[in-house]
CSV table of C-alpha atoms in Angstrom, one decimal:
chain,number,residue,atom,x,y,z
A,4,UNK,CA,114.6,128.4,69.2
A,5,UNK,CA,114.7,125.6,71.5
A,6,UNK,CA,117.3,127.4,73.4
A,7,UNK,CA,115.9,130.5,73.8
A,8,UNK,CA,112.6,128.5,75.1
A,9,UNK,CA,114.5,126.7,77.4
A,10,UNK,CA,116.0,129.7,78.8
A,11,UNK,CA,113.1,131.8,79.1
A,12,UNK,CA,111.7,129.2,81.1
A,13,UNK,CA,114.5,129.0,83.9
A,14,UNK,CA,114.4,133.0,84.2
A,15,UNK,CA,110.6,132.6,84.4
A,16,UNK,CA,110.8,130.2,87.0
A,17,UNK,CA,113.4,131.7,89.4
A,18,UNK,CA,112.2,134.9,89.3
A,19,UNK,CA,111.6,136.0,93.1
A,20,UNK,CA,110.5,138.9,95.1
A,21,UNK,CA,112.6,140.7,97.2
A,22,UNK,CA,111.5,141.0,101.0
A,23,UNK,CA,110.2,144.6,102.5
A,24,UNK,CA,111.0,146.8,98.5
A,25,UNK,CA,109.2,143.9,96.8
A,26,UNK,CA,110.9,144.3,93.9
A,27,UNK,CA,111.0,141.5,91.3
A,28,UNK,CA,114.4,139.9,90.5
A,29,UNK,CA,116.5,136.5,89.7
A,30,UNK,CA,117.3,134.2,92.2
A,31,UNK,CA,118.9,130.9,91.4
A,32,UNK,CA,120.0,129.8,95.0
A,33,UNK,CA,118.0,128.9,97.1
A,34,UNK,CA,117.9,130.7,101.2
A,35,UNK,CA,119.0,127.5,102.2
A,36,UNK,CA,121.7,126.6,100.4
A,37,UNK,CA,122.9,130.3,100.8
A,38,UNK,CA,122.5,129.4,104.5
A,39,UNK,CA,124.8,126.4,104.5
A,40,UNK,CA,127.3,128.6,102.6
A,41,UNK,CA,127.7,131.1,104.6
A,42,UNK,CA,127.8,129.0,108.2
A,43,UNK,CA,130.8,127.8,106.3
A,44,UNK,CA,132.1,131.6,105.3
A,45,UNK,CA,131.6,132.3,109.0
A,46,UNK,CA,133.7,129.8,110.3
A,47,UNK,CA,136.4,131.3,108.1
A,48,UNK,CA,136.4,134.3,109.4
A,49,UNK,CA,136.0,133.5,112.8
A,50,UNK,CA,139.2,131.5,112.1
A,51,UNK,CA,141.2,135.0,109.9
A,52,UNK,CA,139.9,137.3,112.7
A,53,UNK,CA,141.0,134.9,116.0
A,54,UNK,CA,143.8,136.6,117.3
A,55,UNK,CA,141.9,140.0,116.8
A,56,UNK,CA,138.7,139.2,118.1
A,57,UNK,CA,137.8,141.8,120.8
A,58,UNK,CA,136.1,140.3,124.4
A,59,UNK,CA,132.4,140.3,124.8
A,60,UNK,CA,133.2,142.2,128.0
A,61,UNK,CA,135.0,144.8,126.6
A,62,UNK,CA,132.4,148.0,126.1
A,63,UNK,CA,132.9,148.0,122.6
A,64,UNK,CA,131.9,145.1,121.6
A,65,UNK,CA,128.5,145.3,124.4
A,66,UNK,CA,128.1,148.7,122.5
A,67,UNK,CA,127.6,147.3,118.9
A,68,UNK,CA,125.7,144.5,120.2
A,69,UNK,CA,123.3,146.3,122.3
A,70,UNK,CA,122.6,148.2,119.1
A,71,UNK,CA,122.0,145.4,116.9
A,72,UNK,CA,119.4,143.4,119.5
A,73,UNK,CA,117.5,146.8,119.4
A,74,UNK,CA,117.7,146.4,115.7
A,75,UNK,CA,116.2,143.4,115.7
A,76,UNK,CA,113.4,143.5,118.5
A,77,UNK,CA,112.4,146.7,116.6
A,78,UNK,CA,112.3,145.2,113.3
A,79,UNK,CA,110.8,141.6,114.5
A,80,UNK,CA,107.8,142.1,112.5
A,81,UNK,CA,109.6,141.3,109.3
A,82,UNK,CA,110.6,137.7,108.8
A,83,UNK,CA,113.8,137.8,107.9
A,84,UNK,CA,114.9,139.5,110.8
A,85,UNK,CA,113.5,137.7,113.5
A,86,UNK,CA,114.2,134.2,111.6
A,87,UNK,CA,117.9,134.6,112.0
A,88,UNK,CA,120.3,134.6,115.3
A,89,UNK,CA,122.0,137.8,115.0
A,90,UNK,CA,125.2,137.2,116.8
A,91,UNK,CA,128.3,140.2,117.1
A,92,UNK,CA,131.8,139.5,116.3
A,93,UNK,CA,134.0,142.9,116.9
A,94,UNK,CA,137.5,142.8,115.1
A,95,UNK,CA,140.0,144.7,116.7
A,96,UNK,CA,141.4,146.1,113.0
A,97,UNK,CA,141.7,149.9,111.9
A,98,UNK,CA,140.1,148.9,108.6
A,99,UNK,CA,136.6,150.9,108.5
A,100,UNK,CA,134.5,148.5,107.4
A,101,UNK,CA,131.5,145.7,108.4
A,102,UNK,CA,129.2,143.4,107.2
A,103,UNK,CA,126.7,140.7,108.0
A,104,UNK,CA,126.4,137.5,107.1
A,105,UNK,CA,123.1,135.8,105.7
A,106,UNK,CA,123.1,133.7,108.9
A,107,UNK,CA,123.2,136.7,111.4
A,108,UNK,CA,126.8,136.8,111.9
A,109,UNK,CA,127.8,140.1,112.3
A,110,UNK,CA,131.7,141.6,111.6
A,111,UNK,CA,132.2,145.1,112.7
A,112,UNK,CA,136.2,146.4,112.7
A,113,UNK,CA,136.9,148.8,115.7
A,114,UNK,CA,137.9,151.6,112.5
A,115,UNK,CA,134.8,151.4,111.6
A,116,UNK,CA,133.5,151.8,115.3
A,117,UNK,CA,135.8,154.7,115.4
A,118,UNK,CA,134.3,156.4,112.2
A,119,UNK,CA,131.1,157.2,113.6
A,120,UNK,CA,130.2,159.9,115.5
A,121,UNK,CA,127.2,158.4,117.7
A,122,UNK,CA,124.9,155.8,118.3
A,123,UNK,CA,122.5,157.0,115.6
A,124,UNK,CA,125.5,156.9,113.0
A,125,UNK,CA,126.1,153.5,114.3
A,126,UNK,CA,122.4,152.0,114.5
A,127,UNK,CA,122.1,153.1,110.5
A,128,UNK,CA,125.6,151.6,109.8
A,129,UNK,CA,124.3,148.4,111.6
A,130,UNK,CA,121.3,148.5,109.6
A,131,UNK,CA,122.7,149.0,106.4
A,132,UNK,CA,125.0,146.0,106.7
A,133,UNK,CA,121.4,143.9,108.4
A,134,UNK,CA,119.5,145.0,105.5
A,135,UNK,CA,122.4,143.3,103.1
A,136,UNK,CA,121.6,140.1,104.7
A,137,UNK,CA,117.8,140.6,105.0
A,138,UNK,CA,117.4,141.0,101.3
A,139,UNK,CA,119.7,138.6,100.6
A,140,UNK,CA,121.9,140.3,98.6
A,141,UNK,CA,124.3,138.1,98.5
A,142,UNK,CA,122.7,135.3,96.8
A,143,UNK,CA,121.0,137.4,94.3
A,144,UNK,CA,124.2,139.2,93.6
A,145,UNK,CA,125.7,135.2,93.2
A,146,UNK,CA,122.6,134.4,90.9
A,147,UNK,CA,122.5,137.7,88.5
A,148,UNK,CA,126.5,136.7,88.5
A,149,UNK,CA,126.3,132.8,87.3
A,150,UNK,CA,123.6,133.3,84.3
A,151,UNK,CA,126.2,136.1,83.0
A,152,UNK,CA,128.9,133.6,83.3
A,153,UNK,CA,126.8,131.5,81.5
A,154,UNK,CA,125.5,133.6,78.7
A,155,UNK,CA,128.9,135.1,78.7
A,156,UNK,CA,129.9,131.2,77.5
A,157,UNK,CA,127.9,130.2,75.0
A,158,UNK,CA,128.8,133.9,73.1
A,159,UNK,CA,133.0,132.8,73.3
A,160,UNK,CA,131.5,129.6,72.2
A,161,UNK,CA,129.5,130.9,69.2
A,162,UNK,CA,132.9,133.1,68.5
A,163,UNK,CA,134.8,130.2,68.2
A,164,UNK,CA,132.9,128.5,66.3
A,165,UNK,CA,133.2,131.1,63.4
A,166,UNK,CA,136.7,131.8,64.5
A,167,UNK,CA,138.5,129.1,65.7
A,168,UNK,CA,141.9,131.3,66.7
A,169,UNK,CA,143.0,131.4,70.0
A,170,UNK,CA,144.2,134.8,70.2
A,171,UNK,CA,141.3,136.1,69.2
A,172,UNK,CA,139.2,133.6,71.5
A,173,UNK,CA,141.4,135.7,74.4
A,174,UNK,CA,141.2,139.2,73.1
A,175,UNK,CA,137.5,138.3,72.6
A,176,UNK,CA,137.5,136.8,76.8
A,177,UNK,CA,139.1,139.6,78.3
A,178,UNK,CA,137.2,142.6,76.1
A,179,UNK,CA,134.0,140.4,77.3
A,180,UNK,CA,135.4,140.3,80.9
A,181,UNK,CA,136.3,144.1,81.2
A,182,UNK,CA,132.4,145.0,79.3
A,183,UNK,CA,130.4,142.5,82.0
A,184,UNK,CA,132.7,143.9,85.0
A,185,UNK,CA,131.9,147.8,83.9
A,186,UNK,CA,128.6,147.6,82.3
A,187,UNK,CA,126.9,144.8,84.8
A,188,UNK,CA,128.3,143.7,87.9
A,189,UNK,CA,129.7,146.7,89.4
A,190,UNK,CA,126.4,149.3,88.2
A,191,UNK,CA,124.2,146.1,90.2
A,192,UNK,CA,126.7,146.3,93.4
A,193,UNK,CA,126.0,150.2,93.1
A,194,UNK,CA,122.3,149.4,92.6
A,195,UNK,CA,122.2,146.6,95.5
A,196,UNK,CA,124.6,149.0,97.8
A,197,UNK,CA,121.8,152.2,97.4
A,198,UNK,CA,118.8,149.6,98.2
A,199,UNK,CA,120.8,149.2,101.6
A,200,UNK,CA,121.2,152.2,102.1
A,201,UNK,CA,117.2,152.9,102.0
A,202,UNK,CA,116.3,149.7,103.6
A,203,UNK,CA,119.2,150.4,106.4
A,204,UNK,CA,117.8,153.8,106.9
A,205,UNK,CA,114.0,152.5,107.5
A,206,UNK,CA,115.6,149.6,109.5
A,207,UNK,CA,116.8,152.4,112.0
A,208,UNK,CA,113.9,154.8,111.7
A,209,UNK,CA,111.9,151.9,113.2
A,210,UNK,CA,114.5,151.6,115.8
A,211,UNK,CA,113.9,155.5,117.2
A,212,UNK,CA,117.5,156.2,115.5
A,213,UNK,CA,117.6,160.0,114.2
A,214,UNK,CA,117.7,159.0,110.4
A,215,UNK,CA,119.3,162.5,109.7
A,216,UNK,CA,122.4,160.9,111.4
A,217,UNK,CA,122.8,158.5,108.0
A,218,UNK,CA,123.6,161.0,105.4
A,219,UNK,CA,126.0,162.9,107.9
A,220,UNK,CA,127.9,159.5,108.2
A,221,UNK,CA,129.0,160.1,104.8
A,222,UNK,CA,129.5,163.5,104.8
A,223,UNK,CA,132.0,162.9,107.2
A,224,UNK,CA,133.6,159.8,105.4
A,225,UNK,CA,133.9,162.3,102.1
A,226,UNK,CA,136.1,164.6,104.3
A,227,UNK,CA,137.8,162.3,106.4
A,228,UNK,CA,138.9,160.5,102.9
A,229,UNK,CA,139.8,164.3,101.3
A,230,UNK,CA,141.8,165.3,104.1
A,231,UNK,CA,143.7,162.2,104.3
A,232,UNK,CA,144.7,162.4,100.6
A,233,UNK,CA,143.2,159.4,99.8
A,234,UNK,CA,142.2,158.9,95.9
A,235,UNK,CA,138.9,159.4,94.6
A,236,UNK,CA,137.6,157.0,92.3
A,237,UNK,CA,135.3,157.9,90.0
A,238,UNK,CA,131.5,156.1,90.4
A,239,UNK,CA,131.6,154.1,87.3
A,240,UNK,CA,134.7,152.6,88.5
A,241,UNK,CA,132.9,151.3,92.0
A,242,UNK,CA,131.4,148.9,94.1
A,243,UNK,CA,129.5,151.7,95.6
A,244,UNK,CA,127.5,154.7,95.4
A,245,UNK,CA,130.1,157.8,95.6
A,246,UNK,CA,129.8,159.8,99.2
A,247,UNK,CA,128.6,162.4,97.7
A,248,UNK,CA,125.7,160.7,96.0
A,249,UNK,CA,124.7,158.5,99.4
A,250,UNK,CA,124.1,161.7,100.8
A,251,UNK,CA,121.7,163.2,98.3
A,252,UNK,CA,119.7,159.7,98.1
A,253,UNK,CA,119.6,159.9,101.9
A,254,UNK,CA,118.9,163.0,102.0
A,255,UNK,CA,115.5,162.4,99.9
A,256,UNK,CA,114.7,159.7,101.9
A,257,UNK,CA,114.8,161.5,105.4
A,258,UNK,CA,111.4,162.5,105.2
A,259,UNK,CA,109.6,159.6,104.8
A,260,UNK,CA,111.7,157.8,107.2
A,261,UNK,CA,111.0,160.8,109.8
A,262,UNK,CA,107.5,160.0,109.4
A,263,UNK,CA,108.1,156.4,109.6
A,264,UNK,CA,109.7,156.6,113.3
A,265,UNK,CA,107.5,159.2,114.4
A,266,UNK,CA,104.7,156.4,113.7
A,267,UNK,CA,106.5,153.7,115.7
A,268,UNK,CA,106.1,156.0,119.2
A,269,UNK,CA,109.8,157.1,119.2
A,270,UNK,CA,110.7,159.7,121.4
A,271,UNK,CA,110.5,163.1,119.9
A,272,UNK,CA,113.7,164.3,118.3
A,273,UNK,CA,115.8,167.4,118.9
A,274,UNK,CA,114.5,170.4,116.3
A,275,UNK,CA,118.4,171.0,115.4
A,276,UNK,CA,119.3,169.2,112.2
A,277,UNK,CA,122.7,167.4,112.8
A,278,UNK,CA,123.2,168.2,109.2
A,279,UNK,CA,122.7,171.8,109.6
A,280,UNK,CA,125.0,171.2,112.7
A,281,UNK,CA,127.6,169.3,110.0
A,282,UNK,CA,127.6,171.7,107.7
A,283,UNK,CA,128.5,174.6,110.1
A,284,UNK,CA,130.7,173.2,111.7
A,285,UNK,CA,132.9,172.9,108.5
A,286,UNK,CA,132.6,176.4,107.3
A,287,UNK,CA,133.7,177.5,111.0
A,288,UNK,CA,136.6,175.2,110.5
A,289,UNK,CA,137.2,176.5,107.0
A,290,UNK,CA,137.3,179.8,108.1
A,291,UNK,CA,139.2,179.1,110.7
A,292,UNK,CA,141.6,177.5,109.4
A,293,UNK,CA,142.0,180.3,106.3
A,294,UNK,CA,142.3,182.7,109.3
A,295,UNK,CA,145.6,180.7,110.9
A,296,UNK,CA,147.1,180.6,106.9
A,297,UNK,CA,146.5,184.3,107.1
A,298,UNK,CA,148.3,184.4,110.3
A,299,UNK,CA,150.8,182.0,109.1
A,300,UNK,CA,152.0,183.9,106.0
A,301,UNK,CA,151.9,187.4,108.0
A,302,UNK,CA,154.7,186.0,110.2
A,303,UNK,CA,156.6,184.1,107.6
A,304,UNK,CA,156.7,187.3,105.2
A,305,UNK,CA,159.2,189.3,106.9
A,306,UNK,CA,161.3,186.3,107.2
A,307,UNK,CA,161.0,185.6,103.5
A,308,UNK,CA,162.3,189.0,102.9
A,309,UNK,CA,165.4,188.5,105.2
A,310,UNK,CA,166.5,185.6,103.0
A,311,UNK,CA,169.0,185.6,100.1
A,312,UNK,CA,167.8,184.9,96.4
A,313,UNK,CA,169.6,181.7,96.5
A,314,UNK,CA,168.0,180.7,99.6
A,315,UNK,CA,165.9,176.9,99.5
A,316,UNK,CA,162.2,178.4,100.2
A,317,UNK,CA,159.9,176.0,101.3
A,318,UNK,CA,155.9,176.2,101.5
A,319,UNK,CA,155.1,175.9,104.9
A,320,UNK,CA,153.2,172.9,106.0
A,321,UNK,CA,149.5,173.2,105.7
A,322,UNK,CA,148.5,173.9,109.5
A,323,UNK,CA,146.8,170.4,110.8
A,324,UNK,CA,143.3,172.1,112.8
A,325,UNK,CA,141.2,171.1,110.0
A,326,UNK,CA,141.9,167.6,109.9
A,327,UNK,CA,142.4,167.3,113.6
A,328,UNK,CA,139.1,169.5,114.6
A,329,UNK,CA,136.9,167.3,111.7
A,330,UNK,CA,138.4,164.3,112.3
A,331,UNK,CA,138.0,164.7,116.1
A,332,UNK,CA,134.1,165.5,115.4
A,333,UNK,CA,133.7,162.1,114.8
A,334,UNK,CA,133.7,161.1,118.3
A,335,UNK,CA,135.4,157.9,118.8
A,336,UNK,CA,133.0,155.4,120.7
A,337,UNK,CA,136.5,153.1,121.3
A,338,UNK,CA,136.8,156.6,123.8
A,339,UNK,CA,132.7,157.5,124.6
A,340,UNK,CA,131.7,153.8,125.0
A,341,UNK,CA,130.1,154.5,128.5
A,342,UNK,CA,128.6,157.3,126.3
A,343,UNK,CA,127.3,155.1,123.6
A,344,UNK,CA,125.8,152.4,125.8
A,345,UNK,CA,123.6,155.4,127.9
A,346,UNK,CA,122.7,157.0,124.1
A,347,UNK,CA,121.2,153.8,123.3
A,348,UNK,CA,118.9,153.6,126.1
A,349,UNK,CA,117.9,156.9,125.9
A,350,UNK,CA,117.6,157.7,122.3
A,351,UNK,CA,116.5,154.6,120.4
């Protein structure tokens, strides 16, 4: 009874609300100490990433951070944004992927750079991984993490006091492992990875970023990943929100976050939906690319018939204008950056 007092009392009292969603949720480390951890985490990968670092002069690199100032002049009004020195670090790395630092430090890989298609893409991107820090993800993600652990202990504990066996006390620590890794901390990563995505979206609608850009992001990621044969791992076995479900969150959102930027005296945006655009251009590509099979198996036919029963026949290779014309759609700002860096006057 005692116990269950004593533990009511520390949830009570670290209970905290999140900044800009409000919502109500566990923290057990502080912002500072948080702070202090991750000047330390930054200096680690500032030290992994040293060789790959790309210049501050190279138009990459003046790209990403030109979007992320905007980011933050835009979004000033909320404290945890103008609190923290956002600084860019661009790693010269194929690996599609960034994040941010509580401290400001920002890590964007030039794969990632490559994977979007234009500076709105980008500015959501950016603000997804900002809003990660903002909300301070991390250390709630740290905090929800060490009162499982400890829970998770005193129920071996209370195991092994009615069984004292130790192979049962490791049956009974791994089944408890695999339960708290697929029933808790990767449905919260989901949970915390969606709340990005909204906050990142309302981030950039306050920048004058076209918010309709977001959900087209991962459009394109979904077939980008399908035409490179990559795996698909179902939901319940991820960090993160499937593509396919980013886009219909996103896609509910837009609305509200249309209005949003229209209230913050953005420029008007162009009445063509770049995910009507999207989704056109696929079925064009579809079709055309049924149309050079068609083509394709017209030709090879008559050589088929030519050949001898015992002949090797081979499927021919599946033509590559697909993946080349949707991959290509994605233009590469590592190739527009001149591009990128006018877009960002003129659009945000």
């Amino acid at each position: 009874m005692v116990a269950m007092v004593i533990m009511a009392s520390f949830f009570l009292t670290h209970l905290d609300e999140s900044p800009i969603t409000g919502r109500t949720r566990l923290l057990v480390f502080s912002r500072e100490n948080y702070m202090e951890l991750a000047a330390v985490t930054g200096d680690g990968y500032m030290e992994e990433f040293a060789e790959l670092m790309v210049p501050e002069k190279d138009p990459r690199h003046q790209v990403v951070e030109r979007v992320v100032e905007h980011l933050a002049q835009r979004n000033k009004d909320i404290p945890e944004v103008s609190s923290v020195p956002w600084t860019v670090h661009l790693v010269d790395s194929p690996s599609v992927n960034a994040f941010v630092l509580p401290n400001g430090k920002v890590f964007m890989f030039t794969g990632m750079l490559e994977a979007v298609a234009d500076v709105h893409q980008l500015t959501f991107i950016l603000g997804h991984e900002m809003a990660h820090a903002v909300m301070g993800h991390s250390a709630e993600q740290a905090s929800m993490s060490h009162v499982v652990d400890f829970l998770s202990l005193i129920l071996l504990t209370a195991i092994w006091a009615v069984c004292p066996r130790d192979s049962l006390a490791v049956l009974g620590q791994w089944i408890q492992t695999k339960l708290i890794q697929f029933l808790f901390d990767r449905p919260y990563s989901r949970k915390l990875e969606a709340e990005a995505d909204q906050v990142g979206l309302q981030l950039a609608a306050k920048a004058c970023a076209d918010v309709r850009a977001g959900p087209v992001f991962w459009q394109q990621m979904e077939i980008s990943n399908q035409l490179r044969g990559e795996p698909t791992v179902p939901e319940w076995l991820s960090t993160h929100p499937s593509h396919r479900n980013r886009v219909t969150q996103l896609d509910r959102l837009v609305p509200q976050y249309l209005e949003l930027r229209e209230s913050c005296s953005c420029p008007a945006l162009p009445a063509t939906d770049p995910r009507a655009v999207f989704t056109q251009s696929v079925k064009v590509l579809l079709n055309a690319t049924r149309d050079l099979e068609g083509e394709a198996g017209k030709r090879l036919k008559p050589l088929a018939l030519s050949q001898t029963p015992t002949s090797d026949h081979r499927r021919a290779p599946h033509p590559g204008g697909l993946a080349t014309a949707l991959l290509a759609s994605s233009a590469s700002p590592t190739a527009q950056a001149t591009a990128l860096t006018l877009d960002t006057a003129t659009h945000l």
